[in-house]
XYZ file of C-alpha atoms in Angstrom:
238
model
C 63.060 -115.432 -5.925
C 65.927 -113.179 -4.834
C 68.554 -115.088 -6.825
C 66.184 -115.230 -9.800
C 65.743 -111.462 -9.764
C 69.497 -110.994 -9.460
C 70.134 -113.066 -12.585
C 67.288 -111.356 -14.417
C 68.528 -107.865 -13.617
C 72.054 -108.712 -14.703
C 70.694 -109.823 -18.072
C 72.042 -107.623 -20.824
C 71.674 -104.236 -19.178
C 74.587 -102.014 -20.035
C 76.854 -100.182 -17.664
C 76.646 -96.371 -17.863
C 80.401 -96.150 -18.489
C 80.458 -98.677 -21.342
C 79.612 -96.991 -24.647
C 80.291 -100.197 -26.548
C 77.699 -102.232 -24.652
C 74.918 -103.816 -26.653
C 71.302 -102.622 -26.357
C 69.128 -104.387 -23.800
C 67.998 -107.659 -25.360
C 65.661 -108.787 -22.612
C 61.954 -109.168 -23.165
C 59.057 -110.258 -20.978
C 56.495 -112.413 -22.788
C 53.244 -112.552 -20.840
C 50.973 -115.387 -21.905
C 52.548 -118.630 -23.125
C 49.778 -119.885 -25.370
C 50.436 -120.685 -29.026
C 51.244 -117.088 -29.979
C 53.319 -116.231 -26.926
C 55.297 -119.476 -26.791
C 56.082 -119.363 -30.525
C 57.241 -115.759 -30.228
C 59.289 -116.504 -27.111
C 61.072 -119.419 -28.755
C 61.882 -117.350 -31.832
C 63.304 -114.557 -29.683
C 65.427 -117.105 -27.833
C 66.690 -118.410 -31.172
C 67.739 -114.862 -32.033
C 69.770 -114.574 -28.860
C 67.370 -112.644 -26.617
C 66.885 -113.308 -22.917
C 63.198 -114.139 -22.441
C 61.172 -114.050 -19.243
C 58.006 -116.062 -19.852
C 55.067 -115.383 -17.551
C 51.754 -117.231 -17.352
C 49.194 -117.955 -14.655
C 48.941 -121.566 -15.870
C 51.591 -123.637 -14.098
C 51.370 -126.359 -16.745
C 52.376 -123.971 -19.522
C 55.216 -122.521 -17.479
C 56.494 -126.029 -16.720
C 56.213 -126.961 -20.401
C 58.389 -124.075 -21.589
C 60.641 -123.535 -18.565
C 63.549 -125.446 -20.120
C 63.297 -123.507 -23.388
C 63.280 -119.978 -21.953
C 65.870 -117.972 -20.051
C 63.450 -117.627 -17.139
C 59.819 -118.616 -16.582
C 57.434 -117.688 -13.793
C 53.933 -118.684 -12.696
C 52.340 -115.333 -11.922
C 49.180 -113.254 -12.221
C 50.346 -110.379 -14.413
C 47.079 -108.499 -13.875
C 48.504 -107.615 -10.441
C 50.973 -104.715 -10.811
C 52.731 -105.704 -7.580
C 53.552 -109.101 -9.057
C 55.087 -107.501 -12.151
C 57.115 -105.279 -9.861
C 58.423 -108.298 -7.930
C 59.492 -109.893 -11.209
C 61.357 -106.745 -12.211
C 59.375 -106.256 -15.428
C 59.531 -102.470 -14.957
C 63.273 -102.722 -15.703
C 62.667 -104.267 -19.123
C 62.663 -102.130 -22.263
C 60.417 -104.590 -24.141
C 57.355 -106.642 -23.235
C 54.790 -108.642 -25.181
C 51.230 -109.324 -24.049
C 50.390 -112.573 -25.803
C 46.987 -112.982 -24.148
C 44.112 -112.523 -26.566
C 41.082 -114.572 -25.555
C 40.803 -112.959 -22.104
C 40.289 -109.356 -23.164
C 39.977 -108.054 -19.605
C 43.313 -109.593 -18.631
C 44.912 -108.249 -21.816
C 43.760 -104.718 -21.016
C 44.785 -104.899 -17.345
C 48.246 -106.260 -18.115
C 48.844 -103.722 -20.872
C 47.779 -100.952 -18.502
C 50.144 -102.288 -15.830
C 53.053 -102.288 -18.275
C 52.271 -98.727 -19.343
C 52.090 -97.629 -15.711
C 55.422 -99.347 -15.061
C 57.004 -97.285 -17.824
C 57.993 -100.149 -20.135
C 58.753 -98.238 -23.361
C 58.254 -100.944 -25.996
C 55.019 -102.888 -25.584
C 53.463 -105.239 -28.115
C 49.975 -106.567 -27.401
C 47.986 -109.217 -29.242
C 44.388 -108.341 -30.116
C 41.714 -110.785 -31.261
C 39.479 -108.193 -32.938
C 39.634 -104.663 -34.290
C 37.578 -103.464 -31.302
C 40.050 -105.089 -28.918
C 42.891 -103.475 -30.829
C 41.250 -100.056 -30.686
C 40.928 -100.293 -26.903
C 44.614 -101.155 -26.583
C 45.559 -98.274 -28.853
C 43.465 -95.862 -26.792
C 45.275 -97.047 -23.681
C 48.496 -95.986 -25.352
C 49.968 -99.372 -26.320
C 52.482 -98.488 -29.057
C 52.305 -101.789 -30.977
C 49.024 -103.678 -31.411
C 49.113 -106.953 -33.348
C 46.134 -108.747 -34.879
C 47.833 -111.963 -36.034
C 44.742 -113.814 -37.262
C 43.428 -110.820 -39.213
C 46.820 -109.984 -40.710
C 47.496 -113.584 -41.684
C 44.030 -113.833 -43.265
C 44.717 -110.786 -45.435
C 48.101 -112.140 -46.426
C 46.804 -115.563 -47.427
C 43.922 -113.978 -49.366
C 46.442 -112.091 -51.492
C 48.423 -115.268 -52.128
C 45.341 -117.292 -53.046
C 43.769 -114.762 -55.399
C 46.850 -113.562 -57.262
C 50.246 -114.555 -58.604
C 52.037 -113.403 -55.476
C 54.447 -115.787 -53.787
C 54.583 -113.704 -50.615
C 52.920 -110.517 -49.398
C 53.629 -108.120 -46.520
C 51.560 -104.962 -45.988
C 52.655 -102.118 -43.721
C 50.528 -99.657 -41.737
C 50.675 -96.842 -44.271
C 49.145 -98.789 -47.209
C 52.573 -99.819 -48.440
C 53.393 -103.389 -49.426
C 56.321 -105.622 -50.252
C 55.630 -108.559 -52.573
C 57.505 -111.511 -54.018
C 56.139 -112.505 -57.425
C 57.018 -113.979 -60.799
C 58.058 -111.115 -63.070
C 55.323 -109.987 -65.502
C 56.354 -109.483 -69.131
C 56.340 -105.678 -68.835
C 59.398 -105.930 -66.571
C 61.402 -108.403 -68.670
C 63.787 -108.230 -71.608
C 65.377 -104.851 -70.939
C 67.121 -103.001 -68.078
C 64.732 -101.875 -65.368
C 65.731 -98.276 -66.002
C 64.445 -98.586 -69.580
C 61.299 -100.559 -68.787
C 60.140 -97.637 -66.588
C 58.303 -99.930 -64.179
C 58.308 -97.266 -61.487
C 57.018 -94.465 -63.714
C 54.364 -96.558 -65.465
C 53.153 -98.803 -62.673
C 54.106 -97.010 -59.458
C 56.218 -99.853 -58.061
C 59.927 -100.411 -57.490
C 61.765 -103.668 -58.143
C 64.241 -104.042 -55.275
C 65.405 -107.648 -55.623
C 65.655 -110.439 -58.169
C 66.159 -114.195 -58.045
C 66.993 -116.276 -61.060
C 66.499 -120.065 -61.067
C 69.335 -121.736 -59.197
C 70.718 -118.441 -57.857
C 70.331 -116.421 -54.668
C 68.412 -113.152 -54.356
C 70.401 -110.072 -55.384
C 69.655 -106.348 -55.277
C 68.100 -104.914 -58.419
C 69.491 -101.771 -60.068
C 68.521 -99.663 -63.067
C 70.886 -101.814 -65.160
C 69.363 -105.137 -64.053
C 67.730 -107.077 -66.886
C 64.855 -109.270 -65.706
C 64.258 -112.480 -67.664
C 61.071 -114.481 -68.101
C 60.568 -116.763 -65.100
C 62.638 -114.631 -62.717
C 61.226 -113.998 -59.256
C 61.297 -110.368 -58.186
C 60.642 -108.445 -54.979
C 58.511 -105.345 -55.539
C 57.514 -102.477 -53.246
C 54.943 -99.716 -53.572
C 51.425 -98.687 -52.622
C 49.294 -101.745 -51.991
C 46.890 -101.168 -54.880
C 49.747 -100.491 -57.297
C 51.553 -103.662 -56.244
C 48.351 -105.708 -56.545
C 47.717 -104.392 -60.058
C 51.333 -104.968 -61.126
C 51.319 -108.629 -60.062
C 48.177 -109.248 -62.134
C 49.857 -108.130 -65.370
C 50.596 -110.920 -67.874
């Protein structure tokens, strides 16, 4: 355990006298189920050092070779988190959803430990509200958010849809006729429809930034931003 903690603490922490050092890219992922393990592997792919924690020894064994570090531990015990050095991390993810009590206890432990960036998975709006009241800064409802996203893709002409907290959305869609045939500055898409075209992709080409001089052609794929209702209405235009 001692050598493990030594390697963990070395991680990517920066020296006080090194202004060029990179930000801390260590994260503790607690709960290695489908959500947690997928997230942990993606963070590893992006170059982060990941400490995976789960009370199930089989899951820890399964992912131990894929993660920077992995530990079998009961994260509902604050002393255990302290022994693992989680209080020194700037980021932690609580990937436990089905056991709401454990999710709440672990999130509370992380808050008490002073971890500044905490993401916690919730399985319902009520669960999410409890986590928010605790003070968890980032609450994720993956099933709910994915359901909303797929509903938009199924019912409209959208090719992709992302909605943000403040009723603002980013959408990939086939350009409606009102946006084609003339420069975007002349088509007045923003003034008439309340959306902004920020990117364009023509068949066989890569995405490029859109400007007021960009002329959108029939069949082009565009990326549009704006209030969710405005974006929804715009993508339904012929």
